[in-house]
Short mmCIF file of C-alpha atoms in Angstrom, two decimals:
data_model
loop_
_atom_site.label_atom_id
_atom_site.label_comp_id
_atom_site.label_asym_id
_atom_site.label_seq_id
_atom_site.Cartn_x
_atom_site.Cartn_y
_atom_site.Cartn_z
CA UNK A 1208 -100.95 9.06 -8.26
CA UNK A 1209 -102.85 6.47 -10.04
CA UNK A 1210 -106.49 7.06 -10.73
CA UNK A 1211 -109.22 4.55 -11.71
CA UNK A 1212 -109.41 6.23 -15.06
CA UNK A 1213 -105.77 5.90 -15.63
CA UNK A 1214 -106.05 2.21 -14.45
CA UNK A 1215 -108.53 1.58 -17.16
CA UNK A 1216 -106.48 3.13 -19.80
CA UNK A 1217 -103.96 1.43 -18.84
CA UNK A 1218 -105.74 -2.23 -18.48
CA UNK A 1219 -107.10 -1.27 -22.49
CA UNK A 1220 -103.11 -0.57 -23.37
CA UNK A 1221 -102.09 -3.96 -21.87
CA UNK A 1222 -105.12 -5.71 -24.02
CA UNK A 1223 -104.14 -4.12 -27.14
CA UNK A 1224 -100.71 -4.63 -27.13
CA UNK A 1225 -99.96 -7.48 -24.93
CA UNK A 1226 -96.43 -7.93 -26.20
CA UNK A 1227 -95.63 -4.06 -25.23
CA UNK A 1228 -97.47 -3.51 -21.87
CA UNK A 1229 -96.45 -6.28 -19.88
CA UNK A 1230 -97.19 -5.15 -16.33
CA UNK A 1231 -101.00 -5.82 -14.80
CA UNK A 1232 -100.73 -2.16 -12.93
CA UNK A 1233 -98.71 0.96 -13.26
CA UNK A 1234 -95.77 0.74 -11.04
CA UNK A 1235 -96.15 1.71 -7.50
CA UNK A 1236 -94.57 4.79 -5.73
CA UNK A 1237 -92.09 3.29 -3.70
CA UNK A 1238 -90.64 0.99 -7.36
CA UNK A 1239 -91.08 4.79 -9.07
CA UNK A 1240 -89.24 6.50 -6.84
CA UNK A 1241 -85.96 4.07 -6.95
CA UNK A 1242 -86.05 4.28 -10.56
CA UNK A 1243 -86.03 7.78 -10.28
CA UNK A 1244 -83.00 8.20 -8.27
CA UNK A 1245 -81.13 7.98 -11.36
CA UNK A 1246 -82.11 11.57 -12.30
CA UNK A 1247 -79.26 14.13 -11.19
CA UNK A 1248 -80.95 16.87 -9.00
CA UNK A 1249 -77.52 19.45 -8.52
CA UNK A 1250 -78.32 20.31 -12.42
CA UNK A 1251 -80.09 20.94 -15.19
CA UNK A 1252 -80.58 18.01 -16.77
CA UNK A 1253 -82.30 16.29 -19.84
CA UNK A 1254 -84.15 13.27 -19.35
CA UNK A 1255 -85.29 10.56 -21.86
CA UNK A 1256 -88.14 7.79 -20.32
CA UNK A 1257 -89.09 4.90 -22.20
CA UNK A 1258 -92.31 3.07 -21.62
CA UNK A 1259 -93.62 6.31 -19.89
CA UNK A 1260 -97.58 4.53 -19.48
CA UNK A 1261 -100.03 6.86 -17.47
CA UNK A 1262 -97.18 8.31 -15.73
CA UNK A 1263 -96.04 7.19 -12.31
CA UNK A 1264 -92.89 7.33 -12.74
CA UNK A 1265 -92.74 10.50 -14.91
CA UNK A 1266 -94.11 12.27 -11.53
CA UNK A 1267 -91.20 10.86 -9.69
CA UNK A 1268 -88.82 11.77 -12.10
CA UNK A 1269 -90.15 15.28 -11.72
CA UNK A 1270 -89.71 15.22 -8.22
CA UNK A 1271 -86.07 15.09 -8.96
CA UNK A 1272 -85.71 17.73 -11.99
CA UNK A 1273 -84.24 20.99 -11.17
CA UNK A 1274 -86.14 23.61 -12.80
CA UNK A 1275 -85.21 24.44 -16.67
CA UNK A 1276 -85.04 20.96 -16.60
CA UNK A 1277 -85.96 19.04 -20.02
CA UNK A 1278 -87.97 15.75 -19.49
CA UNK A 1279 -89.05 13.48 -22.73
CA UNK A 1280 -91.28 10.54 -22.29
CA UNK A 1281 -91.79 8.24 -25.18
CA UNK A 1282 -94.65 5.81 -25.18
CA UNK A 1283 -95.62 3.08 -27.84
CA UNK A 1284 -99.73 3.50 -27.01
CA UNK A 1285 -101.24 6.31 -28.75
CA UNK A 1286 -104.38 6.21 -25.72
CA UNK A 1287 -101.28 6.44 -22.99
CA UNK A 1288 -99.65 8.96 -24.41
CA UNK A 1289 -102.58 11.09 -25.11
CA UNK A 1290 -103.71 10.42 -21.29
CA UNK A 1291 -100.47 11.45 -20.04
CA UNK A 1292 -99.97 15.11 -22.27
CA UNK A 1293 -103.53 15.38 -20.49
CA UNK A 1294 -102.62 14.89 -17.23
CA UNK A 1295 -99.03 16.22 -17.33
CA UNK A 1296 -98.68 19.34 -20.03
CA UNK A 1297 -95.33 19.88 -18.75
CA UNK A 1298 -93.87 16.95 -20.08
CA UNK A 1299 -92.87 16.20 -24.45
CA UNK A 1300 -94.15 13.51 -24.82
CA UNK A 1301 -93.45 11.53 -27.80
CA UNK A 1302 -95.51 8.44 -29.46
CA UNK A 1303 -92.77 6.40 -30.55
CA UNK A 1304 -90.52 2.94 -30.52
CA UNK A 1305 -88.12 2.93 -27.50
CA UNK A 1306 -85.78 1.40 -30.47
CA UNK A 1307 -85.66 4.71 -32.40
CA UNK A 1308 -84.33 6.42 -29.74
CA UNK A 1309 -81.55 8.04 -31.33
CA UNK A 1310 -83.85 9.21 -34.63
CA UNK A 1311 -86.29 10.87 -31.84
CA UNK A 1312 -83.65 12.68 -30.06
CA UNK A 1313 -82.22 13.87 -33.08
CA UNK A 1314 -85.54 15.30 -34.26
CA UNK A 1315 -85.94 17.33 -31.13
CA UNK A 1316 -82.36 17.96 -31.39
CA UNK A 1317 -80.72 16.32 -28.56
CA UNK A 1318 -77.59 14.69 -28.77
CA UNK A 1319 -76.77 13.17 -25.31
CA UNK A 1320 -78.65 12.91 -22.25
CA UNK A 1321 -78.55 12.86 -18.63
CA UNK A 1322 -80.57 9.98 -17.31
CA UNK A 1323 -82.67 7.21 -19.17
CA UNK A 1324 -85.68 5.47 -16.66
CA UNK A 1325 -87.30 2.61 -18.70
CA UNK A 1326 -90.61 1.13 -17.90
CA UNK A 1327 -90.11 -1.34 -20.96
CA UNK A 1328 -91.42 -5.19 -20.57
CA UNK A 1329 -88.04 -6.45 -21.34
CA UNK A 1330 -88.93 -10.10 -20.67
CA UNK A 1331 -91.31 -9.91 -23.23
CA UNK A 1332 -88.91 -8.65 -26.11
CA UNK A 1333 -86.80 -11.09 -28.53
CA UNK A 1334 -83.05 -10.42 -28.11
CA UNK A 1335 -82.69 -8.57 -30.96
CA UNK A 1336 -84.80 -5.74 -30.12
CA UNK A 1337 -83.30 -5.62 -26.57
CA UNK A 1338 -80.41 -5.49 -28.00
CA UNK A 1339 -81.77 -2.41 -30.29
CA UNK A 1340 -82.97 -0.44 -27.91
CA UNK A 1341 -79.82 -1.03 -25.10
CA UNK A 1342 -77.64 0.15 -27.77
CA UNK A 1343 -79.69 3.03 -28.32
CA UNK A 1344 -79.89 4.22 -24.77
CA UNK A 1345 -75.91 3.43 -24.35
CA UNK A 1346 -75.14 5.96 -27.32
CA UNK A 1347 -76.96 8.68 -25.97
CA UNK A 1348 -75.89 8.83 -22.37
CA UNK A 1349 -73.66 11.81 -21.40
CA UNK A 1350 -70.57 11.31 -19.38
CA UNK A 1351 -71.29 10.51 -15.94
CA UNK A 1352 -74.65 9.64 -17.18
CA UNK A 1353 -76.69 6.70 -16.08
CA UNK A 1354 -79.35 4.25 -17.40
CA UNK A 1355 -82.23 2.68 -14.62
CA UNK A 1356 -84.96 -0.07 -14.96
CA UNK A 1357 -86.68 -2.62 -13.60
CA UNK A 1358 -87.59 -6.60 -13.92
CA UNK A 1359 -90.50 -8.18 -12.48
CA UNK A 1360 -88.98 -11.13 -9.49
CA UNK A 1361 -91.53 -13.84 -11.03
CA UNK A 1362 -89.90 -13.49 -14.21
CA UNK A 1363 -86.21 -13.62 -13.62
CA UNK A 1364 -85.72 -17.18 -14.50
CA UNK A 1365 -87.49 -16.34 -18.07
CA UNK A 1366 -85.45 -16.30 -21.05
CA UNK A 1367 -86.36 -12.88 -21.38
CA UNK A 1368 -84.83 -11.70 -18.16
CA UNK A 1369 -81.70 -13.64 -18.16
CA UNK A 1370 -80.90 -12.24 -21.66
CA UNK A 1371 -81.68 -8.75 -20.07
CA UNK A 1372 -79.38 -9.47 -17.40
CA UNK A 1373 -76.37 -10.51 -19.83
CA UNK A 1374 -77.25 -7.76 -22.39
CA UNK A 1375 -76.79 -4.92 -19.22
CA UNK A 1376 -73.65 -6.98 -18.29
CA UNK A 1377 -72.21 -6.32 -21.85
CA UNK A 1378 -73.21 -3.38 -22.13
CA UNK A 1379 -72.51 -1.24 -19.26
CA UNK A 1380 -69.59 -1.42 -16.82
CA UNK A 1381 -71.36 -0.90 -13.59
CA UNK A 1382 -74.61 -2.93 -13.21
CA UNK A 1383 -76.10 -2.51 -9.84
CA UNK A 1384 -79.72 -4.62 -8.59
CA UNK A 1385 -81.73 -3.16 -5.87
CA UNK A 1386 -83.19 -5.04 -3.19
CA UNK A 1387 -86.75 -6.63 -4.05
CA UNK A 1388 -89.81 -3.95 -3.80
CA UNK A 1389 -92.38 -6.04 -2.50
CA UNK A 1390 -95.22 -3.25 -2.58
CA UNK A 1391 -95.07 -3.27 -6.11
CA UNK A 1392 -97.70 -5.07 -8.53
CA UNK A 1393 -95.77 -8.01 -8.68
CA UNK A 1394 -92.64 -7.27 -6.99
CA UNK A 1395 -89.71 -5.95 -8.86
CA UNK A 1396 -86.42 -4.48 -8.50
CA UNK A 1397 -84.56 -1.90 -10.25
CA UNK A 1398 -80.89 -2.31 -12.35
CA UNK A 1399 -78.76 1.04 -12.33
CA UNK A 1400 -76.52 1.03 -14.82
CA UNK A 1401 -73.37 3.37 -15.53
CA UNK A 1402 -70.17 3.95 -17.71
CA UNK A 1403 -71.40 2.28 -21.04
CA UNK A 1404 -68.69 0.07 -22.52
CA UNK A 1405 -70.53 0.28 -26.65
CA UNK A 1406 -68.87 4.48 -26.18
CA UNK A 1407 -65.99 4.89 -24.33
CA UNK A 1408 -64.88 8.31 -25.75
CA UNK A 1409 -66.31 11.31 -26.53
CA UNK A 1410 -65.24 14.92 -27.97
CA UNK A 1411 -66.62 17.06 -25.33
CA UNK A 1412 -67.94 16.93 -22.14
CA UNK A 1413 -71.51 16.92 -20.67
CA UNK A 1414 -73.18 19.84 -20.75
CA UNK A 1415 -76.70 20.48 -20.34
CA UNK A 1416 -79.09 20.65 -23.89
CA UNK A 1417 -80.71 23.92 -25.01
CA UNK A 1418 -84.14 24.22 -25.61
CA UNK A 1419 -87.42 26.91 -26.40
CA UNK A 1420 -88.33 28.28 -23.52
CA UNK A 1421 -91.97 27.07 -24.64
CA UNK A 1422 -90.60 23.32 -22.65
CA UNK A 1423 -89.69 24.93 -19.41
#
């Protein structure tokens, strides 16, 4: 749940770094909750989010998790990220780029994950770091893994969001758009994405990451 002092960290976020917080509110529950339904719940699991804000969608993400679950949310703002550990001391979360992904999983050692939910601005981002960061998530994802975000409906005839559009396309085999959640601050809807074409084999299969028990 949203509170007015989340809202106003938030609103200071989205001043500050215009170009990274592209949204005017934090996502509303019924937008969080589709993105979430990417998160397997008959499993342990380990989760990555990207663009984790003041953490709607990290709650309905943990809705999902079974418990011994490992969730990681990465966040760009230092003020967000603090605000969230705050709120949520359950959660790692990590002050980072989306596009070093793969360097932040491999300091925490994880190699593959379960499920990546982004909150990124995508229509704001130059190709080449959409590109960066799709790769990223593609070369992490476990077998039978799968990737979920969102795109604003006022935006989808930007540049921005038909690049997104193609760069999923090429990137994943199955691309699947929700219908339109008009409750949300502007509408959106939600891309689930599956069987990444960048990694089509791997050595072993999926199985869930250790970690301390200090992250349970």
């Amino acid at each position: 749940m949203t509170t007015p002092a989340d809202l106003r960290v938030f609103l200071d976020a989205a001043a500050r770094r215009p170009h990274s917080v592209g949204a005017i509110a934090p996502s509303a529950p019924q937008l969080c909750r589709r993105l979430a339904q990417i998160v397997p719940r008959t499993h342990v699991s380990t989760v990555v989010e990207l663009g984790a804000g003041t953490g709607t969608v990290s709650d309905a993400i943990g809705e999902r998790l079974v418990p011994g679950s490992r969730h990681l949310a990465i966040e760009i703002d230092p003020s967000l990220a603090t605000r969230l550990q705050g709120r949520r001391p359950d959660l790692e979360v990590v002050v980072g780029d989306a596009a070093d992904l793969r360097a932040i999983l491999s300091e925490r050692g994880v190699d593959r994950v379960d499920a990546v939910v982004s909150g990124l601005p995508w229509s704001l981002f130059p190709a080449a770091a959409q590109q960066r960061i799709m790769t990223a998530v593609a070369h992490v994802l476990a077998p039978g893994a799968g990737f979920a975000t969102f795109a604003y409906l006022h935006a989808l005839p930007l540049a921005g969001a038909r690049g997104l559009r193609r760069l999923l396309h090429d990137t994943f085999d199955e691309v699947i758009a929700s219908a339109s959640v008009w409750r949300n601050l502007p509408p959106a809807l939600t891309y689930t994405c599956r069987r990444p074409t960048v990694r089509s084999t791997w050595a072993t299969p999926c199985v869930p990451t250790a970690y301390p028990a200090a992250h349970r």
